[in-house]
Coordinates of C-alpha atoms in Angstrom, one line a residue:
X1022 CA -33.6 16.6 -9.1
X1023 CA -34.8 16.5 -5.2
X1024 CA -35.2 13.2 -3.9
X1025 CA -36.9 12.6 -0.2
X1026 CA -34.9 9.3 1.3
X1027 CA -37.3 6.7 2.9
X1028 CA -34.3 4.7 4.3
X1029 CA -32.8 5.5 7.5
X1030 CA -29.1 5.4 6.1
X1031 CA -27.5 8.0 4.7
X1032 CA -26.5 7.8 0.8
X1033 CA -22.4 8.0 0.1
X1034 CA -21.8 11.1 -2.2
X1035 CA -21.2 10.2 -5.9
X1036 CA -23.5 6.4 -5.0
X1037 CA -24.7 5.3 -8.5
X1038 CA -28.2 5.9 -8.6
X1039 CA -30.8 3.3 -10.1
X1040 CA -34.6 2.7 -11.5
X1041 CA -36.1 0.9 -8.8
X1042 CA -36.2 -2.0 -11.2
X1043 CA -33.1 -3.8 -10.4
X1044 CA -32.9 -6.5 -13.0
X1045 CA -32.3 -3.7 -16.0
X1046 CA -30.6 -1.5 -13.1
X1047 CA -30.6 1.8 -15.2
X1048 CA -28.8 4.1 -14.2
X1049 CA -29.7 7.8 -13.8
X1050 CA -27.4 9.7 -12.1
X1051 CA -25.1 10.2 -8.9
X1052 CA -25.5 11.5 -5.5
X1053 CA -24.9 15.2 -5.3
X1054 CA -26.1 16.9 -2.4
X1055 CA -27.5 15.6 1.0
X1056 CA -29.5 17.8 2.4
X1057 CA -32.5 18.4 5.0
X1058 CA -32.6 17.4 9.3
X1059 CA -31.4 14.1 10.8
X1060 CA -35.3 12.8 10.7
X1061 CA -35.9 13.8 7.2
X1062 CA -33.3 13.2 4.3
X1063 CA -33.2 14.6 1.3
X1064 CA -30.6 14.5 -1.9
X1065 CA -29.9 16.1 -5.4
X1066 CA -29.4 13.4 -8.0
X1067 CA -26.4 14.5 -11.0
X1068 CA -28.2 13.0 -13.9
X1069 CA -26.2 11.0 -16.5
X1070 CA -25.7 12.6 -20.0
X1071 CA -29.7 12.1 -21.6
X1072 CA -31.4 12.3 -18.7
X1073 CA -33.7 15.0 -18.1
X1074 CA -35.5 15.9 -14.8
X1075 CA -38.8 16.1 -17.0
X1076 CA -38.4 12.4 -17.8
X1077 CA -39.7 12.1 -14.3
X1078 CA -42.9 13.1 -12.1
X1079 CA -43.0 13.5 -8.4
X1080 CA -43.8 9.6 -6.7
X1081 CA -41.2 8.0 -9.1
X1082 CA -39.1 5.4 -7.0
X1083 CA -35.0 5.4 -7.1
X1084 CA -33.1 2.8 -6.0
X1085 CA -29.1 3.2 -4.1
X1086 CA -27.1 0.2 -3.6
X1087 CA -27.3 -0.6 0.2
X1088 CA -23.1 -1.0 0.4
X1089 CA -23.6 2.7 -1.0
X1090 CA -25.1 3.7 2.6
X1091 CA -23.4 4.3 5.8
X1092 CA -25.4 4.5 9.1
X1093 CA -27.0 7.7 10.6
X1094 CA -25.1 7.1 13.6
X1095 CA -22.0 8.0 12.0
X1096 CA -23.3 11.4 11.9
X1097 CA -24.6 11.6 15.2
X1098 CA -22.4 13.5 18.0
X1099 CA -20.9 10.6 20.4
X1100 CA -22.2 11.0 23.8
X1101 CA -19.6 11.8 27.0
X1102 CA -18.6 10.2 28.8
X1103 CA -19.4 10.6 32.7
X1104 CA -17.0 12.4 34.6
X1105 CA -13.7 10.4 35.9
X1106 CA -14.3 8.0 32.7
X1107 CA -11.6 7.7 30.5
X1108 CA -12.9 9.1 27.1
X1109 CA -13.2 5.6 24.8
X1110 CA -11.2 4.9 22.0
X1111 CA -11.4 5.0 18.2
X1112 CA -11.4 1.5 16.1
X1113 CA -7.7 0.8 15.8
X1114 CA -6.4 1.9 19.0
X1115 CA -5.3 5.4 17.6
X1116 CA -6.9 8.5 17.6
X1117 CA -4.9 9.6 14.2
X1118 CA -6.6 8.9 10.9
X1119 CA -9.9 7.8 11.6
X1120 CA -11.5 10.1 9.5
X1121 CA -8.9 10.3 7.1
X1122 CA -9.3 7.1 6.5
X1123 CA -13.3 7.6 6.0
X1124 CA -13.0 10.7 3.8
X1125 CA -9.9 8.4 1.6
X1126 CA -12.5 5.5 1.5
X1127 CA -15.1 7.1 0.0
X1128 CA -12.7 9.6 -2.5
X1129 CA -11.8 5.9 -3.8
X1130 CA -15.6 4.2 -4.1
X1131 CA -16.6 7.4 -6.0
X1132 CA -16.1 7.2 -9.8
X1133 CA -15.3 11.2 -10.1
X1134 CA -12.7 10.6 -13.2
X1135 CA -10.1 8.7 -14.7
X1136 CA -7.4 10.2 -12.3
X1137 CA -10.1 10.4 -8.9
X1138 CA -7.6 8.5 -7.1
X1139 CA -5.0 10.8 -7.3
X1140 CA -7.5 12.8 -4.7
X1141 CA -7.5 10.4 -2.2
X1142 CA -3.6 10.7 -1.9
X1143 CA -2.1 12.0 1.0
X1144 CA 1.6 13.4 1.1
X1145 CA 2.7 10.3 3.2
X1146 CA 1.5 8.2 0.5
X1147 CA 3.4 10.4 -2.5
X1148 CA 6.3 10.0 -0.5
X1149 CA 6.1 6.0 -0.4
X1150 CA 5.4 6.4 -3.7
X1151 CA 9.0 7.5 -4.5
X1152 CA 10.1 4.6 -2.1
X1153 CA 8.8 2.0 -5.0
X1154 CA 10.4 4.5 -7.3
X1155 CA 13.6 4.0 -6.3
X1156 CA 13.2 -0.2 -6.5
X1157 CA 11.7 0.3 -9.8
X1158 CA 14.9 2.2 -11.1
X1159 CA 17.0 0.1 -9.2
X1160 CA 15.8 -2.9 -11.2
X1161 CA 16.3 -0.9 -14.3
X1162 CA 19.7 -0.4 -13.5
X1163 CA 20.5 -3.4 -13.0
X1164 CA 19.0 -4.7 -16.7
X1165 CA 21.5 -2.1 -18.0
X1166 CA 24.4 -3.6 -16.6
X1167 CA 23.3 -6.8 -18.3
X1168 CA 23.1 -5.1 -21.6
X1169 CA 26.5 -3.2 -20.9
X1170 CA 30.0 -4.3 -20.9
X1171 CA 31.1 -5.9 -17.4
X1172 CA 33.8 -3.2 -17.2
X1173 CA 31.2 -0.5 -17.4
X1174 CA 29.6 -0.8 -13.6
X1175 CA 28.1 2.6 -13.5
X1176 CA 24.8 0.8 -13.6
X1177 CA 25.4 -1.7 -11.5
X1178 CA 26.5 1.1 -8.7
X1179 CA 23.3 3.5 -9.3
X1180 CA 21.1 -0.1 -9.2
X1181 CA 22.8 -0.5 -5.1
X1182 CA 22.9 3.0 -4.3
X1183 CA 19.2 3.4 -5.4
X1184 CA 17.9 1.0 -2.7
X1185 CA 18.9 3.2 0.6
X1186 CA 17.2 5.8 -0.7
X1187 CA 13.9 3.6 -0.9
X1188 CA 14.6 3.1 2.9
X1189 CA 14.9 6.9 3.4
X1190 CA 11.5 7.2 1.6
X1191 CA 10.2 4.2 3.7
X1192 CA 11.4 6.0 7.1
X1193 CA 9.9 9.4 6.2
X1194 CA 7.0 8.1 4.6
X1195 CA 6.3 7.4 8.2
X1196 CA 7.1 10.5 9.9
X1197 CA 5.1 12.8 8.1
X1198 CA 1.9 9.9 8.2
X1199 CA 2.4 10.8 12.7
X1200 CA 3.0 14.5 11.6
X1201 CA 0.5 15.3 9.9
X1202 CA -1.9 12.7 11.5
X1203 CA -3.4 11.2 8.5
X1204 CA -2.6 7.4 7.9
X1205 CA -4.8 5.0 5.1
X1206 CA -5.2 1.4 4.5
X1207 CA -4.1 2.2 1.2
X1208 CA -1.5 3.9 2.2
X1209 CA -0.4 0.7 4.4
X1210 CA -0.8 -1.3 1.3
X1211 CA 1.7 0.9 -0.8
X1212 CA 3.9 1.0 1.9
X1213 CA 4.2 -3.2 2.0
X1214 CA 3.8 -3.1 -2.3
X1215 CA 6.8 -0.5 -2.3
X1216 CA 9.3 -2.1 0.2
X1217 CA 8.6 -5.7 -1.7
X1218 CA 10.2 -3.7 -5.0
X1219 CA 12.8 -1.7 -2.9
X1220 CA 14.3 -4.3 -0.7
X1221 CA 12.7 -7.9 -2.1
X1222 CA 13.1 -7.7 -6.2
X1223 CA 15.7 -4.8 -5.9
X1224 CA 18.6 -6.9 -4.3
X1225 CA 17.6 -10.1 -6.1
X1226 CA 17.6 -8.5 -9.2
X1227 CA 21.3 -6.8 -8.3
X1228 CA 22.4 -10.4 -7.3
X1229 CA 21.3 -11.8 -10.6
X1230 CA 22.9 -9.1 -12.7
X1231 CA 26.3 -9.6 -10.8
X1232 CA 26.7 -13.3 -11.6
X1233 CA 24.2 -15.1 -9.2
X1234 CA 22.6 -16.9 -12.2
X1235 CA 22.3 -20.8 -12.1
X1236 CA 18.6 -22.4 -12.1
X1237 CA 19.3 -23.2 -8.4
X1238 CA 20.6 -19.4 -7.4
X1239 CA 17.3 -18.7 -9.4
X1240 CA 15.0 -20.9 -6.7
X1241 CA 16.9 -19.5 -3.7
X1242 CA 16.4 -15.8 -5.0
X1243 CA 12.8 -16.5 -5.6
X1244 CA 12.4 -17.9 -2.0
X1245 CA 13.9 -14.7 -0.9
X1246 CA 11.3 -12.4 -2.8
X1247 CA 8.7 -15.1 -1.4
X1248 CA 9.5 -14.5 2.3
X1249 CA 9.5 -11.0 1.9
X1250 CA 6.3 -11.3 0.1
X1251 CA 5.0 -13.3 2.8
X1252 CA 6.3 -11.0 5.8
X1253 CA 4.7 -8.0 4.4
X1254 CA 1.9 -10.0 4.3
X1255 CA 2.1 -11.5 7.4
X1256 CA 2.6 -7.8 8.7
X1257 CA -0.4 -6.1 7.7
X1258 CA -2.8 -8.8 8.9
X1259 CA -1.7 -8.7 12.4
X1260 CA -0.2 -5.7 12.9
X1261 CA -3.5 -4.6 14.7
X1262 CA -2.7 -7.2 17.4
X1263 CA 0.8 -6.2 18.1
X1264 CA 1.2 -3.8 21.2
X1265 CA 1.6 -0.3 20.4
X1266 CA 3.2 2.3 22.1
X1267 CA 1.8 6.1 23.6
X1268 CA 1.7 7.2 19.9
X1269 CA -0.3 3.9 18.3
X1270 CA 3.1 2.6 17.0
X1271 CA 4.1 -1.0 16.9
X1272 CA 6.8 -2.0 19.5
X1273 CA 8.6 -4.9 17.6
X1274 CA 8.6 -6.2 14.4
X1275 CA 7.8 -10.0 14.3
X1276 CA 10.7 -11.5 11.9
X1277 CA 13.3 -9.0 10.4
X1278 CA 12.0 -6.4 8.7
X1279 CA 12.8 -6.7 5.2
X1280 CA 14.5 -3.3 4.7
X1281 CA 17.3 -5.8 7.1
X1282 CA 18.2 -6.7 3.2
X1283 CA 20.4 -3.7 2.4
X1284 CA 22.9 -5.5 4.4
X1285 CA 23.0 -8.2 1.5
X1286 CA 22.8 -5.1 -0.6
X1287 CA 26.0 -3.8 1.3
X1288 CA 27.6 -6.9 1.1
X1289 CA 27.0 -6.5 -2.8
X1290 CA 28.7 -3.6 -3.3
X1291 CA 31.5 -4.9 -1.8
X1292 CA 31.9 -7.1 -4.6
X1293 CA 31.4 -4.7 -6.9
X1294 CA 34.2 -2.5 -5.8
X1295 CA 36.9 -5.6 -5.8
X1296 CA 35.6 -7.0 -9.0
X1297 CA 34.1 -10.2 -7.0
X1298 CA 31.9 -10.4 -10.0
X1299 CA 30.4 -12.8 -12.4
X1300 CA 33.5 -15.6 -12.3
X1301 CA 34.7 -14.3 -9.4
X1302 CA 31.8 -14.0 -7.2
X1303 CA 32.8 -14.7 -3.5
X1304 CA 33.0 -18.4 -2.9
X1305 CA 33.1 -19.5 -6.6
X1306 CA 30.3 -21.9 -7.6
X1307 CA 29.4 -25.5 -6.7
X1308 CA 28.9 -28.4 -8.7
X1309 CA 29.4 -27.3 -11.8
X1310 CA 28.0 -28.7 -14.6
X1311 CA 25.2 -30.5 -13.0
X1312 CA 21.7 -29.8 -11.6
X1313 CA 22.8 -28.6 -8.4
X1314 CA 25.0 -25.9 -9.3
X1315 CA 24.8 -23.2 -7.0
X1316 CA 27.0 -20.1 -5.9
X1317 CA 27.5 -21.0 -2.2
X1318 CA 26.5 -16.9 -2.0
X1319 CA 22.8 -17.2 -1.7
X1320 CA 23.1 -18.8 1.1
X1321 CA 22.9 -15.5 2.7
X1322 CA 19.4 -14.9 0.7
X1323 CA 17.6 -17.7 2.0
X1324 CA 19.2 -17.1 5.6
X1325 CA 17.4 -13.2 5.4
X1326 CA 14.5 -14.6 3.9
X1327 CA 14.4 -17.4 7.0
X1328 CA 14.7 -15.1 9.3
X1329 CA 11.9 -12.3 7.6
X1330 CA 8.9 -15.1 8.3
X1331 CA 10.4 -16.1 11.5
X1332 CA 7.6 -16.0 14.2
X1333 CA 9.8 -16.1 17.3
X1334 CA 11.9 -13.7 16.7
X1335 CA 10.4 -10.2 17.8
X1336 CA 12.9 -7.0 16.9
X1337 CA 12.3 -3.6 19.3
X1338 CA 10.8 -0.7 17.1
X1339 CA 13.2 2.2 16.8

């Protein structure tokens, strides 16, 4: 079906369609096409599985969600600016992936099928994908050392060694983003998700599994995972106001970033390959017995996870 537009906005592809009676809000079809000049807009409507074109007659009124219409504007060449000007600047400070970021936005609004986000993708975002890969497994590994005998540390090695790959993941994931000039929100929010797995419930998990297991080591590794939480949130609120640099990257982090963690995670390993574990983890346990028994150890936990929402401390960008 051929629909002329009367609204000066210009319909997302895939937008639901509707009746023009919006309390039963049936709907008919999707977006197709959009087709016709700048001054006169016309679409193709998809109909939904038992609607017919015939079922209609030429008058009928449709109705499109108005968050399901972007601005003619954004199809409109931007004028130049007069010589000598500077030419201005894209939202966000950064000329790379603005329109990657449109063209992602609306592959995820559509509803194209089950695996439609899968489409909106991009390589940087398949790598950070393996980044909370690794975490995952790590965490895995870690629960198999628990179900294994003590003796047995393959697991418990695979579960450390696991987590600097995530950091190689989270350092190229990067890369190719500036390479290939396409960056995403989404891909920003993996990015945070996937370092909270990798560096925040990966080394906490590792501890745990190596003998850090008293309700009060339990609290102080929770607070860990809670800063890092927090950081990464912290991070992707303001990260817009921090200065960038020639190529729209951020010239300090604000607290230590929390891949800073693998040093715990080196730290761990040591352990592991003296057989400082479980009874004999570094600095023994105090106050045993009672409510406040604690393995002096975490201590080093709530120091990184101190210093990972501190807002003073502001650490040059490699």
């Amino acid at each position: 079906m051929v629909c002329e537009s009367n609204n000066p906005k210009i319909p997302y592809f895939n937008a639901h369609v509707f009746l023009e009676n919006k309390v039963s809000r049936t709907t008919i079809g999707k977006v197709d096409e959009i087709l016709g000049p700048i001054n006169q807009v016309y679409f193709t409507i998809k109909p939904e599985e038992g609607i017919v074109a015939t079922s209609f007659k030429s008058g009928d009124k449709f109705y499109i969600s108005g968050d399901k219409l972007l601005p003619l504007e954004k199809f409109l060449p931007k004028p130049k600016p007069p010589p000598g000007q500077p030419k201005p600047k894209r939202a966000g400070g950064a000329s790379r992936g603005g329109n990657a970021q449109e063209k992602q936005k609306m592959l995820l609004e559509s509803d194209t099928g089950h695996f439609s986000m899968i489409k909106a993708l991009h390589l940087a975002d398949l790598i950070t994908e393996l980044n909370g890969f690794c975490g995952v497994m790590s965490i895995f590994s870690s629960m198999r050392y628990l179900l294994d005998e003590p003796s047995n540390t393959s697991n418990m090695w695979a579960a450390l060694a696991l987590m600097p790959f995530g950091l190689f993941f989270d350092f190229m994931d990067g890369k190719v983003a500036r390479w290939r000039k396409k960056s995403s929100l989404m891909g920003q929010e993996l990015d945070s998700l996937a370092d909270l797995i990798s560096f925040g419930m990966a080394p906490a998990a590792a501890a745990f599994a190596l003998g850090l297991r008293t309700p009060l080591d339990h609290i102080c590794l929770t607070f860990f995972v809670l800063c890092g939480l927090s950081r990464l949130a912290r991070f992707n609120v303001t990260v817009a106001n921090v200065p960038k640099d020639a190529t729209g990257k951020a010239k300090y982090f604000e607290g230590t970033p929390i891949p800073t963690t693998l040093s715990i995670a080196a730290a761990m390993a040591y352990w592991l390959s003296q057989g400082w574990v479980l009874d004999n983890v570094p600095l023994g346990i105090v106050g045993k017995g009672t409510l406040a028994e604690v393995h002096p150890v975490v201590g080093a936990f709530v120091l990184s996870g101190c210093l990972m929402v501190s807002k003073s401390i502001h650490i040059p960008k490699p």
